[in-house]
Amino acid sequence: MRVALMVTCVNDAMFPGTGQAVVRLLRRLGVDVDFPQAQTCCGQPMVNTGYLDEAVPAVRSFVRAFEGYDAVVTPSGSCAGSARHQHRLVAERSGDPGLAAAVAETSPRTYELSEFLVDVLGVTDVGAYFPHSVTYHPTCHSLRMLGVGDRPRRLLERVRGLRLVDLPKAEECCGFGGTFALKNADTSVAMGSDKARHVRETGAEVLVAGDNSCLMHIGGVLGRGRAGVRVLHLAEILASTEEQPA
Amino acid sequence: MNRAENGADNSARAEILGRVRAALLDVGGDLPDAPVVAPAGAGAGAAPGDLVALFAERVADYRATVVRCSPDDLTAAVAAALPAGARVVVPAGLPDDVRAGIPDPIADTGLSATELDAVDAVVTRCRVGIAETGTIVLDHEPDQGRRAITLVPDHHVCVVDAGQVVPDVPDAFALLDPHRPQTWISGPSATSDIELDRVEGVHGPRRLLVIVVDPA
Amino acid sequence: MTGTFVGMPAFPSAARAALADTQLRHNLAHATGVIRGKRAAVVGEVDNWEELRLAGAAVKERALLALDTQLVRLEESLTAHGAVVHWARDAEEANRIVVGLARAHEVDEVVKVKSMLTQEIGLNEALEAAGIAAWETDLAELIVQLGGDLPSHILVPAIHRNRAEIREIFARRMGEVGRPAPADLTDEPAVLAGAAREHLREKFLRARMAVSGANFAVADTGTLVVVESEGNGRMCLTLPEVLVSIVGIEKVVPTWAELDPLLRLLPRSSTGERMNPYTSTWSGITPGDGPQEVHVVLLDNGRTRALADEVGRQALRCIRCSACLNVCPVYERTGGHAYGSVYPGPIGAILNPLLRGTGDPQTDALPYASSLCGACFEACPVRIDIPEVLVHLRSQVVDGHREDRVPKPEAVAFRGAGWAFGDARRLDRAERLSSLAGRLLRRRGRTSLGRLPGPGSAWTDARDLPAPPTESFRDWWRRTDGGERP
């Protein structure tokens, strides 16, 4: 099986450790993962702000980079959701039937990390070790756009040493929302503060989620409040071992 | 209405329908003309006894009072349901076994709203009872009377035959005649407008008492 | 005496003011929390809820996609049952019809059933200008009207008020417009509801004309439906001689039987009850029972504009249950006033631009008043994909500015991003700059950025931002051959 990593633009530029964790994890599970250099961004920031024309080049890069792979894996529910649900729209807007046909090929083969592990590889125990208390925030797009359900929890429950603590009001949005975090910064921060308060209430050492953009927002609020809670991407916990801890 | 206003209406009608047609140009003419078939309601195939028990439970959930009785006890149950000395209005077609429980009933002869406001209670029958939702439906036939008589008095006693209880909303729709005015009643008048705190009794009857007559 | 939404600031600044009101935030969090819990419990009772949602959506879709035929059929059925049908293109025309009817009957007051539509068209103000008093009779609408306030929720217009505030409004204002509140008025909800009952009863008993909206209008039988709780609707629909119902053209339901799924969906989604206390249905005139003169005004007011939008038209399926408001994390924190319209919350954020068209700053901000979390779509009983429509409307807002002589900084930024994302080599160069900044910052021991000036301050005023890493992922991959080399 030819598997490509879509690292996402945010992880590429800001959180390379997450991409490295996915590579380590997949190799440990016997997957030969490739990183197509032509990839850039899924186009979601443009689409969600209303710049459909500006999203066309990104979607072109996407289908060019990932053409021919059996599966595209990404450590982001939001970007997987964009590839699966928004690329068709962008292709329609471009008026290019070739792009639409390419999107129809790549979209259904794009998986969020927990989906790929549980549904494609059929594993929940990935041999990870992480001896800490952890609370899990299901991000909106993984939960409601993709419907990843309890897959991330099932993976976390099998991590040795990990103690999973329930997050109150877990399914409520953290307030990131892409450019919403800037255009409606006050509301975004109000939502983020409530999320951060619930995280602190759990007493967990680590907050985990499947999207670094949401974690950057919640972590930013936690950090400003000097909460002392670490935020980590799901991939980094699943990649963690006794020899190479996260 | 004068002619000029009718004229304005006609041009508005033509213009709105024209806008609708223009808005739907992308849809084309191949629309499904068959009504949508909704999924089944709850409790299909439930035993009649269970159905009536559920109905009584659900009506009581709304803080309405529910009394069950046999046909022989109906007259006494109606009498017991009314406050002592209450002035009671009744619809013209109220059956005798119900009417017999009411001392000095006031027949509705087109009473004004103000006259009805001086009445304490009303006793009627209904058309359908819905078990799943605890609803009684009036279609204002002569055994239930005009809409106003079950609205203005503060105390409504409604007699429901066990056989009138259906499982769920779709069963009621199948029985009811849309050309009759209907009032679907689920508990006494209520509001949750203040801090989402439910209060029974605003403008409609503040007390609803449902008498379920079990089969003999 | 009534406030107005006209001239309200755009959402971000209106929201900022609302967020600063701690009493408001407390009232909203409490109320939305209670109603979310009630809804979840009664929706959980229905095994085939998803099938029911699909049926509800299909019924409304069937009506909307053949709306011209359905409206003509509705008009025929209504007329056959003795109702007089009027058509109104816009608010002004609808208001003129109602004022004309009131004048023809020489009434100086009307009683009103809660109706979103009459708020949308400003009917009360139009009647007032004609010297006709319009009495709102729904408890929450009464609170809003007496308080000189604006509604902030579709179902619970006074959701932003707590009991103490309501007591104060009743004590101060009821006597000015009718029967005063009792001297010993407390802030118990039951006592406040009792005061409203006494205050309005005299108005119900004397009113000769009522104005209502309708939740549904059945085309093949001419049946109008009003769903309510308090009995004020029944009072208005039953006691006066003349009844005028203003109905948006999207309220049509093709057949009587197709009302069934909608009446199963609405109460559970709306008040979180298995069934609302009162539902009234009537088809024109019933001799000897209820109003003997019945008018129905079919109103467009932007609905055909929404219908013409192939993505947006699904918003016309809305049955005004307000479930989307109650689950919306944005609404919960800002309340309804920030949306600057009688239709607040997620549905308002799409309905207002669809009805009015984009192009003014207040309307254009609404599609952005969402984090696109999707909770609204999940709760919607007629499956309106609100996030999809929000994104679609955002593109309309952007497209409306493509010809601007001086583009907005945001547009310049996205054009730049679009260009960079078109080719990985361009992105690579941008990332090199970012890594350079990261190395400089981290050399000084900085792992996160403090408060930034300029546009970055929107993020950093209240949130830390991590310093960029010293190396991008793609540089790491190239340098280590994907981690194969150290």
Short mmCIF file of C-alpha atoms in Angstrom, two decimals, chain C residues 48-476:
data_model
loop_
_atom_site.label_atom_id
_atom_site.label_comp_id
_atom_site.label_asym_id
_atom_site.label_seq_id
_atom_site.Cartn_x
_atom_site.Cartn_y
_atom_site.Cartn_z
CA ASN C 48 -36.02 6.91 14.57
CA TRP C 49 -35.14 10.58 15.09
CA GLU C 50 -32.77 10.63 12.12
CA GLU C 51 -35.45 9.19 9.80
CA LEU C 52 -37.88 11.75 11.16
CA ARG C 53 -35.42 14.57 10.39
CA LEU C 54 -35.06 13.28 6.85
CA ALA C 55 -38.84 13.18 6.45
CA GLY C 56 -39.22 16.70 7.85
CA ALA C 57 -36.58 18.03 5.48
CA ALA C 58 -38.18 16.18 2.55
CA VAL C 59 -41.63 17.64 3.26
CA LYS C 60 -40.34 21.20 3.32
CA GLU C 61 -38.18 20.55 0.27
CA ARG C 62 -41.17 19.17 -1.65
CA ALA C 63 -43.11 22.34 -0.88
CA LEU C 64 -40.27 24.73 -1.71
CA LEU C 65 -39.23 23.17 -5.01
CA ALA C 66 -42.76 23.52 -6.35
CA LEU C 67 -43.63 26.64 -4.42
CA ASP C 68 -45.57 28.35 -7.20
CA THR C 69 -47.98 25.41 -7.53
CA GLN C 70 -48.24 25.03 -3.76
CA LEU C 71 -49.05 28.70 -3.22
CA VAL C 72 -51.76 28.71 -5.84
CA ARG C 73 -53.25 25.58 -4.27
CA LEU C 74 -53.10 27.17 -0.81
CA GLU C 75 -54.88 30.26 -2.08
CA GLU C 76 -57.64 28.15 -3.64
CA SER C 77 -58.20 26.12 -0.48
CA LEU C 78 -58.21 29.15 1.77
CA THR C 79 -60.66 30.97 -0.46
CA ALA C 80 -62.90 27.92 -0.65
CA HIS C 81 -63.10 27.97 3.16
CA GLY C 82 -64.10 31.60 3.34
CA ALA C 83 -60.73 33.25 3.99
CA VAL C 84 -59.65 36.36 2.05
CA VAL C 85 -56.15 35.96 0.61
CA HIS C 86 -53.81 38.93 0.14
CA TRP C 87 -50.34 38.95 -1.38
CA ALA C 88 -47.55 41.25 -0.22
CA ARG C 89 -44.20 41.70 -1.94
CA ASP C 90 -42.51 43.37 1.00
CA ALA C 91 -42.89 44.64 4.54
CA GLU C 92 -44.40 47.95 3.54
CA GLU C 93 -47.10 46.29 1.45
CA ALA C 94 -47.98 43.78 4.20
CA ASN C 95 -48.18 46.50 6.83
CA ARG C 96 -50.41 48.60 4.58
CA ILE C 97 -52.82 45.67 4.18
CA VAL C 98 -53.07 45.11 7.95
CA VAL C 99 -53.48 48.82 8.72
CA GLY C 100 -56.15 49.00 6.01
CA LEU C 101 -58.09 46.11 7.57
CA ALA C 102 -57.86 47.67 11.04
CA ARG C 103 -59.14 50.98 9.70
CA ALA C 104 -61.94 49.27 7.78
CA HIS C 105 -63.13 47.78 11.07
CA GLU C 106 -62.52 51.01 12.98
CA VAL C 107 -60.43 49.36 15.68
CA ASP C 108 -57.77 51.24 17.62
CA GLU C 109 -56.12 48.14 19.05
CA VAL C 110 -55.25 44.59 18.02
CA VAL C 111 -54.10 41.61 20.07
CA LYS C 112 -51.16 39.68 18.69
CA VAL C 113 -49.91 36.13 18.79
CA LYS C 114 -46.12 35.88 18.92
CA SER C 115 -44.93 36.02 15.33
CA MET C 116 -41.38 36.36 14.05
CA LEU C 117 -42.69 37.56 10.75
CA THR C 118 -44.54 40.57 12.15
CA GLN C 119 -41.32 41.57 13.94
CA GLU C 120 -39.38 41.15 10.72
CA ILE C 121 -41.69 43.60 8.95
CA GLY C 122 -42.06 46.04 11.86
CA LEU C 123 -45.84 45.66 11.99
CA ASN C 124 -46.23 47.02 15.52
CA GLU C 125 -44.45 50.23 14.56
CA ALA C 126 -46.56 50.57 11.40
CA LEU C 127 -49.77 50.08 13.41
CA GLU C 128 -48.60 52.52 16.05
CA ALA C 129 -47.90 55.12 13.35
CA ALA C 130 -51.49 54.66 12.22
CA GLY C 131 -52.77 55.19 15.76
CA ILE C 132 -53.50 51.51 16.40
CA ALA C 133 -52.10 49.83 19.52
CA ALA C 134 -50.66 46.34 19.00
CA TRP C 135 -50.65 44.30 22.21
CA GLU C 136 -48.14 41.47 22.33
CA THR C 137 -49.69 38.63 24.33
CA ASP C 138 -46.95 36.02 24.58
CA LEU C 139 -45.36 36.41 28.01
CA ALA C 140 -41.84 36.89 26.69
CA GLU C 141 -43.01 39.29 23.98
CA LEU C 142 -44.92 41.22 26.62
CA ILE C 143 -41.72 41.50 28.68
CA VAL C 144 -39.82 42.72 25.63
CA GLN C 145 -42.57 45.16 24.61
CA LEU C 146 -43.08 46.63 28.08
CA GLY C 147 -39.32 46.85 28.59
CA GLY C 148 -38.88 48.87 25.39
CA ASP C 149 -36.45 46.11 24.53
CA LEU C 150 -35.59 43.90 21.57
CA PRO C 151 -36.11 40.13 21.33
CA SER C 152 -32.92 38.12 21.72
CA HIS C 153 -34.11 34.58 21.03
CA ILE C 154 -36.59 33.03 18.60
CA LEU C 155 -38.46 30.95 21.15
CA VAL C 156 -37.70 32.81 24.38
CA PRO C 157 -37.39 36.45 23.28
CA ALA C 158 -36.66 37.62 26.84
CA ILE C 159 -34.01 34.96 27.48
CA HIS C 160 -31.56 37.75 28.33
CA ARG C 161 -33.73 38.90 31.27
CA ASN C 162 -33.85 37.30 34.69
CA ARG C 163 -36.82 37.23 37.06
CA ALA C 164 -35.77 40.31 39.04
CA GLU C 165 -35.50 42.39 35.89
CA ILE C 166 -38.91 41.13 34.72
CA ARG C 167 -40.56 41.99 38.04
CA GLU C 168 -39.21 45.50 37.78
CA ILE C 169 -40.51 45.93 34.20
CA PHE C 170 -44.01 44.67 35.10
CA ALA C 171 -44.26 46.81 38.23
CA ARG C 172 -43.16 49.91 36.38
CA ARG C 173 -44.94 49.57 33.04
CA MET C 174 -48.15 47.54 33.22
CA GLY C 175 -50.19 50.35 34.74
CA GLU C 176 -49.27 52.69 31.91
CA VAL C 177 -50.91 50.51 29.25
CA GLY C 178 -53.70 48.75 31.12
CA ARG C 179 -54.32 46.85 34.29
CA PRO C 180 -51.41 47.48 36.68
CA ALA C 181 -49.39 44.70 38.27
CA PRO C 182 -50.54 43.86 41.81
CA ALA C 183 -48.81 45.85 44.53
CA ASP C 184 -47.36 42.72 46.13
CA LEU C 185 -45.73 41.46 42.91
CA THR C 186 -42.79 39.14 43.65
CA ASP C 187 -40.20 37.74 41.26
CA GLU C 188 -41.59 34.18 41.43
CA PRO C 189 -42.17 33.04 37.82
CA ALA C 190 -45.68 31.81 38.75
CA VAL C 191 -46.56 35.18 40.27
CA LEU C 192 -45.19 37.05 37.26
CA ALA C 193 -47.15 34.79 34.89
CA GLY C 194 -50.26 35.43 37.01
CA ALA C 195 -49.79 39.19 36.65
CA ALA C 196 -49.52 38.80 32.87
CA ARG C 197 -52.75 36.76 32.89
CA GLU C 198 -54.67 39.47 34.73
CA HIS C 199 -53.16 42.26 32.66
CA LEU C 200 -53.96 40.67 29.30
CA ARG C 201 -57.33 39.12 30.11
CA GLU C 202 -59.16 42.45 29.77
CA LYS C 203 -57.48 43.00 26.40
CA PHE C 204 -58.48 39.52 25.17
CA LEU C 205 -62.08 39.99 26.25
CA ARG C 206 -62.50 43.31 24.51
CA ALA C 207 -60.35 42.93 21.35
CA ARG C 208 -62.21 42.86 18.05
CA MET C 209 -59.25 42.09 15.83
CA ALA C 210 -56.25 39.81 16.19
CA VAL C 211 -53.05 39.43 14.20
CA SER C 212 -51.17 36.15 14.04
CA GLY C 213 -48.48 34.44 12.06
CA ALA C 214 -48.59 30.73 11.29
CA ASN C 215 -46.18 27.90 11.88
CA PHE C 216 -47.51 25.97 8.91
CA ALA C 217 -49.99 26.47 6.07
CA VAL C 218 -51.35 23.30 4.46
CA ALA C 219 -51.81 23.83 0.73
CA ASP C 220 -54.36 21.14 -0.06
CA THR C 221 -56.71 21.88 2.85
CA GLY C 222 -56.16 25.59 3.54
CA THR C 223 -55.33 24.79 7.16
CA LEU C 224 -53.21 27.19 9.18
CA VAL C 225 -51.40 25.98 12.29
CA VAL C 226 -50.23 27.90 15.35
CA VAL C 227 -48.08 26.10 17.89
CA GLU C 228 -47.85 27.66 21.35
CA SER C 229 -47.76 27.08 25.10
CA GLU C 230 -49.60 29.70 27.05
CA GLY C 231 -53.05 29.89 25.47
CA ASN C 232 -52.57 33.49 24.40
CA GLY C 233 -52.54 32.18 20.85
CA ARG C 234 -55.86 30.42 21.37
CA MET C 235 -57.30 33.64 22.84
CA CYS C 236 -56.30 35.64 19.77
CA LEU C 237 -57.33 32.97 17.28
CA THR C 238 -60.71 32.34 18.92
CA LEU C 239 -62.25 35.40 20.61
CA PRO C 240 -61.99 38.41 18.22
CA GLU C 241 -64.35 38.88 15.26
CA VAL C 242 -61.59 39.46 12.75
CA LEU C 243 -58.38 37.44 12.39
CA VAL C 244 -55.50 38.49 10.14
CA SER C 245 -52.69 35.96 9.71
CA ILE C 246 -49.46 36.99 8.02
CA VAL C 247 -47.74 33.97 6.54
CA GLY C 248 -44.32 33.80 4.89
CA ILE C 249 -44.60 32.00 1.58
CA GLU C 250 -42.08 29.39 2.80
CA LYS C 251 -44.50 28.12 5.46
CA VAL C 252 -46.38 25.93 3.01
CA VAL C 253 -46.74 22.21 3.68
CA PRO C 254 -48.23 20.32 0.72
CA THR C 255 -50.72 18.01 2.46
CA TRP C 256 -52.35 17.51 5.86
CA ALA C 257 -50.61 14.17 6.46
CA GLU C 258 -47.21 15.76 5.82
CA LEU C 259 -47.70 17.96 8.87
CA ASP C 260 -47.20 14.85 10.97
CA PRO C 261 -43.39 14.64 10.94
CA LEU C 262 -43.10 18.39 11.47
CA LEU C 263 -45.38 18.30 14.52
CA ARG C 264 -43.28 15.46 15.91
CA LEU C 265 -40.01 17.35 15.29
CA LEU C 266 -40.91 20.87 16.36
CA PRO C 267 -41.84 20.60 20.08
CA ARG C 268 -38.98 18.25 20.95
CA SER C 269 -36.48 20.49 19.15
CA SER C 270 -37.94 23.71 20.41
CA THR C 271 -39.08 23.63 24.04
CA GLY C 272 -37.76 20.14 24.72
CA GLU C 273 -41.28 18.76 25.25
CA ARG C 274 -42.95 15.73 23.70
CA MET C 275 -45.71 18.08 22.61
CA ASN C 276 -46.32 21.75 23.23
CA PRO C 277 -49.35 22.57 25.43
CA TYR C 278 -51.52 23.98 22.63
CA THR C 279 -51.67 23.58 18.87
CA SER C 280 -54.51 25.30 17.03
CA THR C 281 -55.50 24.49 13.47
CA TRP C 282 -58.17 26.21 11.43
CA SER C 283 -59.25 26.24 7.81
CA GLY C 284 -60.86 29.54 6.95
CA ILE C 285 -64.13 30.22 8.73
CA THR C 286 -66.14 27.82 10.93
CA PRO C 287 -69.72 29.11 11.21
CA GLY C 288 -70.59 29.88 14.81
CA ASP C 289 -67.12 29.19 16.13
CA GLY C 290 -64.27 31.69 16.22
CA PRO C 291 -63.63 34.71 13.99
CA GLN C 292 -66.18 35.10 11.23
CA GLU C 293 -63.85 37.20 9.09
CA VAL C 294 -60.48 35.65 8.29
CA HIS C 295 -57.68 37.21 6.23
CA VAL C 296 -54.41 35.62 5.18
CA VAL C 297 -51.53 37.75 3.92
CA LEU C 298 -48.95 35.75 1.92
CA LEU C 299 -45.65 37.58 2.21
CA ASP C 300 -42.46 37.42 0.16
CA ASN C 301 -40.11 40.04 1.72
CA GLY C 302 -36.91 38.46 0.43
CA ARG C 303 -38.00 34.81 0.50
CA THR C 304 -37.88 34.50 -3.30
CA ARG C 305 -34.39 35.98 -3.19
CA ALA C 306 -33.36 33.21 -0.77
CA LEU C 307 -35.17 30.63 -2.91
CA ALA C 308 -33.09 31.63 -5.93
CA ASP C 309 -29.88 30.74 -4.07
CA GLU C 310 -29.32 27.06 -4.83
CA VAL C 311 -27.18 26.46 -1.75
CA GLY C 312 -28.96 28.89 0.55
CA ARG C 313 -32.55 27.92 -0.21
CA GLN C 314 -32.42 25.11 2.34
CA ALA C 315 -32.65 27.84 5.00
CA LEU C 316 -36.31 28.28 3.98
CA ARG C 317 -36.98 24.84 5.47
CA CYS C 318 -36.51 26.44 8.90
CA ILE C 319 -39.43 25.83 11.27
CA ARG C 320 -38.16 28.40 13.82
CA CYS C 321 -37.57 25.87 16.59
CA SER C 322 -34.43 27.68 17.79
CA ALA C 323 -32.54 24.47 18.58
CA CYS C 324 -29.55 25.89 16.68
CA LEU C 325 -29.41 28.91 18.99
CA ASN C 326 -29.45 26.80 22.11
CA VAL C 327 -26.54 24.61 21.02
CA CYS C 328 -24.47 27.42 19.50
CA PRO C 329 -21.36 28.30 21.53
CA VAL C 330 -21.26 31.75 19.95
CA TYR C 331 -24.93 32.53 20.69
CA GLU C 332 -24.57 31.22 24.22
CA ARG C 333 -21.90 33.83 24.92
CA THR C 334 -23.13 36.84 22.94
CA GLY C 335 -26.92 36.51 23.10
CA GLY C 336 -29.25 37.47 20.29
CA HIS C 337 -28.96 41.25 20.17
CA ALA C 338 -25.43 41.12 18.74
CA TYR C 339 -26.87 39.64 15.52
CA GLY C 340 -28.83 42.86 14.96
CA SER C 341 -31.96 41.11 13.73
CA VAL C 342 -35.11 39.35 14.89
CA TYR C 343 -33.45 36.19 13.59
CA PRO C 344 -30.37 35.68 15.75
CA GLY C 345 -28.01 32.76 16.18
CA PRO C 346 -26.83 30.38 13.48
CA ILE C 347 -30.08 30.47 11.50
CA GLY C 348 -30.07 34.27 11.65
CA ALA C 349 -26.48 34.35 10.43
CA ILE C 350 -27.65 32.71 7.20
CA LEU C 351 -31.28 33.85 6.96
CA ASN C 352 -30.59 37.59 7.17
CA PRO C 353 -28.05 37.69 4.31
CA LEU C 354 -30.28 35.38 2.25
CA LEU C 355 -33.40 37.52 2.75
CA ARG C 356 -31.70 40.90 2.44
CA GLY C 357 -28.73 40.14 0.22
CA THR C 358 -25.13 40.78 1.18
CA GLY C 359 -23.48 44.18 0.73
CA ASP C 360 -23.80 46.17 3.93
CA PRO C 361 -21.26 45.82 6.75
CA GLN C 362 -23.75 44.62 9.38
CA THR C 363 -25.21 41.84 7.18
CA ASP C 364 -21.80 40.91 5.77
CA ALA C 365 -20.40 40.26 9.25
CA LEU C 366 -23.10 37.70 10.07
CA PRO C 367 -21.80 34.71 8.06
CA TYR C 368 -18.50 35.16 9.93
CA ALA C 369 -20.18 35.06 13.35
CA SER C 370 -19.52 31.33 13.65
CA SER C 371 -16.62 29.03 14.39
CA LEU C 372 -18.18 26.51 11.96
CA CYS C 373 -18.31 23.95 14.77
CA GLY C 374 -21.33 22.23 13.22
CA ALA C 375 -23.42 21.85 16.41
CA CYS C 376 -26.29 23.71 14.69
CA PHE C 377 -26.51 21.28 11.78
CA GLU C 378 -26.52 18.36 14.18
CA ALA C 379 -29.46 19.84 16.13
CA CYS C 380 -31.52 21.11 13.20
CA PRO C 381 -34.74 19.06 12.90
CA VAL C 382 -35.01 19.76 9.17
CA ARG C 383 -31.31 19.18 8.46
CA ILE C 384 -30.32 22.64 7.30
CA ASP C 385 -26.56 22.41 6.74
CA ILE C 386 -25.92 25.79 8.32
CA PRO C 387 -22.09 25.56 8.17
CA GLU C 388 -22.29 24.83 4.44
CA VAL C 389 -24.51 27.87 3.87
CA LEU C 390 -22.30 30.06 6.09
CA VAL C 391 -19.23 29.21 4.00
CA HIS C 392 -21.22 29.76 0.81
CA LEU C 393 -22.37 33.19 2.01
CA ARG C 394 -18.83 34.12 3.04
CA SER C 395 -17.80 33.59 -0.57
CA GLN C 396 -20.66 35.88 -1.65
CA VAL C 397 -19.39 38.55 0.73
CA VAL C 398 -15.84 38.19 -0.64
CA ASP C 399 -17.03 38.12 -4.25
CA GLY C 400 -18.94 41.34 -3.61
CA HIS C 401 -15.61 43.08 -2.99
CA ARG C 402 -13.56 41.61 -5.85
CA GLU C 403 -13.92 44.80 -7.89
CA ASP C 404 -12.92 47.12 -5.00
CA ARG C 405 -10.45 49.76 -6.16
CA VAL C 406 -8.50 49.41 -2.89
CA PRO C 407 -8.66 45.80 -1.72
CA LYS C 408 -8.95 45.03 2.01
CA PRO C 409 -5.71 43.90 3.71
CA GLU C 410 -7.33 40.52 4.28
CA ALA C 411 -7.96 40.11 0.56
CA VAL C 412 -4.34 40.97 -0.19
CA ALA C 413 -3.19 38.44 2.41
CA PHE C 414 -5.34 35.65 0.99
CA ARG C 415 -4.25 36.42 -2.55
CA GLY C 416 -0.68 36.08 -1.30
CA ALA C 417 -1.46 32.84 0.49
CA GLY C 418 -3.25 31.48 -2.57
CA TRP C 419 -0.17 32.27 -4.64
CA ALA C 420 2.21 30.66 -2.13
CA PHE C 421 0.06 27.54 -1.81
CA GLY C 422 0.04 27.16 -5.59
CA ASP C 423 3.63 25.96 -5.58
CA ALA C 424 5.51 24.17 -2.79
CA ARG C 425 8.74 26.02 -3.67
CA ARG C 426 7.12 29.37 -2.86
CA LEU C 427 5.78 27.97 0.40
CA ASP C 428 9.23 26.62 1.18
CA ARG C 429 10.76 30.10 0.83
CA ALA C 430 8.15 31.59 3.19
CA GLU C 431 8.83 28.84 5.71
CA ARG C 432 12.58 29.53 5.56
CA LEU C 433 11.86 33.10 6.72
CA SER C 434 9.70 31.80 9.53
CA SER C 435 12.39 29.31 10.62
CA LEU C 436 14.96 32.10 10.64
CA ALA C 437 12.73 34.13 12.95
CA GLY C 438 12.27 30.99 15.08
CA ARG C 439 16.03 30.50 15.41
CA LEU C 440 16.57 34.12 16.42
CA LEU C 441 13.79 34.01 19.01
CA ARG C 442 14.71 30.62 20.43
CA ARG C 443 18.35 31.63 20.68
CA ARG C 444 17.13 34.30 23.09
CA GLY C 445 15.22 31.66 25.01
CA ARG C 446 11.77 32.62 23.69
CA THR C 447 9.41 29.66 23.09
CA SER C 448 6.28 31.79 22.79
CA LEU C 449 5.47 35.26 21.63
CA GLY C 450 4.05 37.93 23.91
CA ARG C 451 1.71 40.70 22.84
CA LEU C 452 2.21 41.58 19.18
CA PRO C 453 1.37 44.94 17.61
CA GLY C 454 -0.90 45.37 14.55
CA PRO C 455 -3.19 42.62 13.25
CA GLY C 456 -1.35 39.98 15.30
CA SER C 457 -2.70 41.62 18.45
CA ALA C 458 -6.12 40.07 17.74
CA TRP C 459 -4.48 36.76 18.64
CA THR C 460 -1.93 37.73 21.24
CA ASP C 461 -3.97 40.17 23.37
CA ALA C 462 -5.35 37.19 25.28
CA ARG C 463 -3.46 34.16 23.96
CA ASP C 464 0.16 33.10 23.75
CA LEU C 465 1.48 32.19 20.31
CA PRO C 466 4.27 29.64 20.01
CA ALA C 467 7.49 30.92 18.47
CA PRO C 468 8.11 29.33 15.05
CA PRO C 469 10.28 26.19 15.12
CA THR C 470 13.87 26.41 13.93
CA GLU C 471 13.18 24.05 11.06
CA SER C 472 10.02 23.28 9.08
CA PHE C 473 8.81 19.72 8.67
CA ARG C 474 9.76 19.65 5.00
CA ASP C 475 13.30 20.85 5.82
CA TRP C 476 13.59 18.13 8.45
#
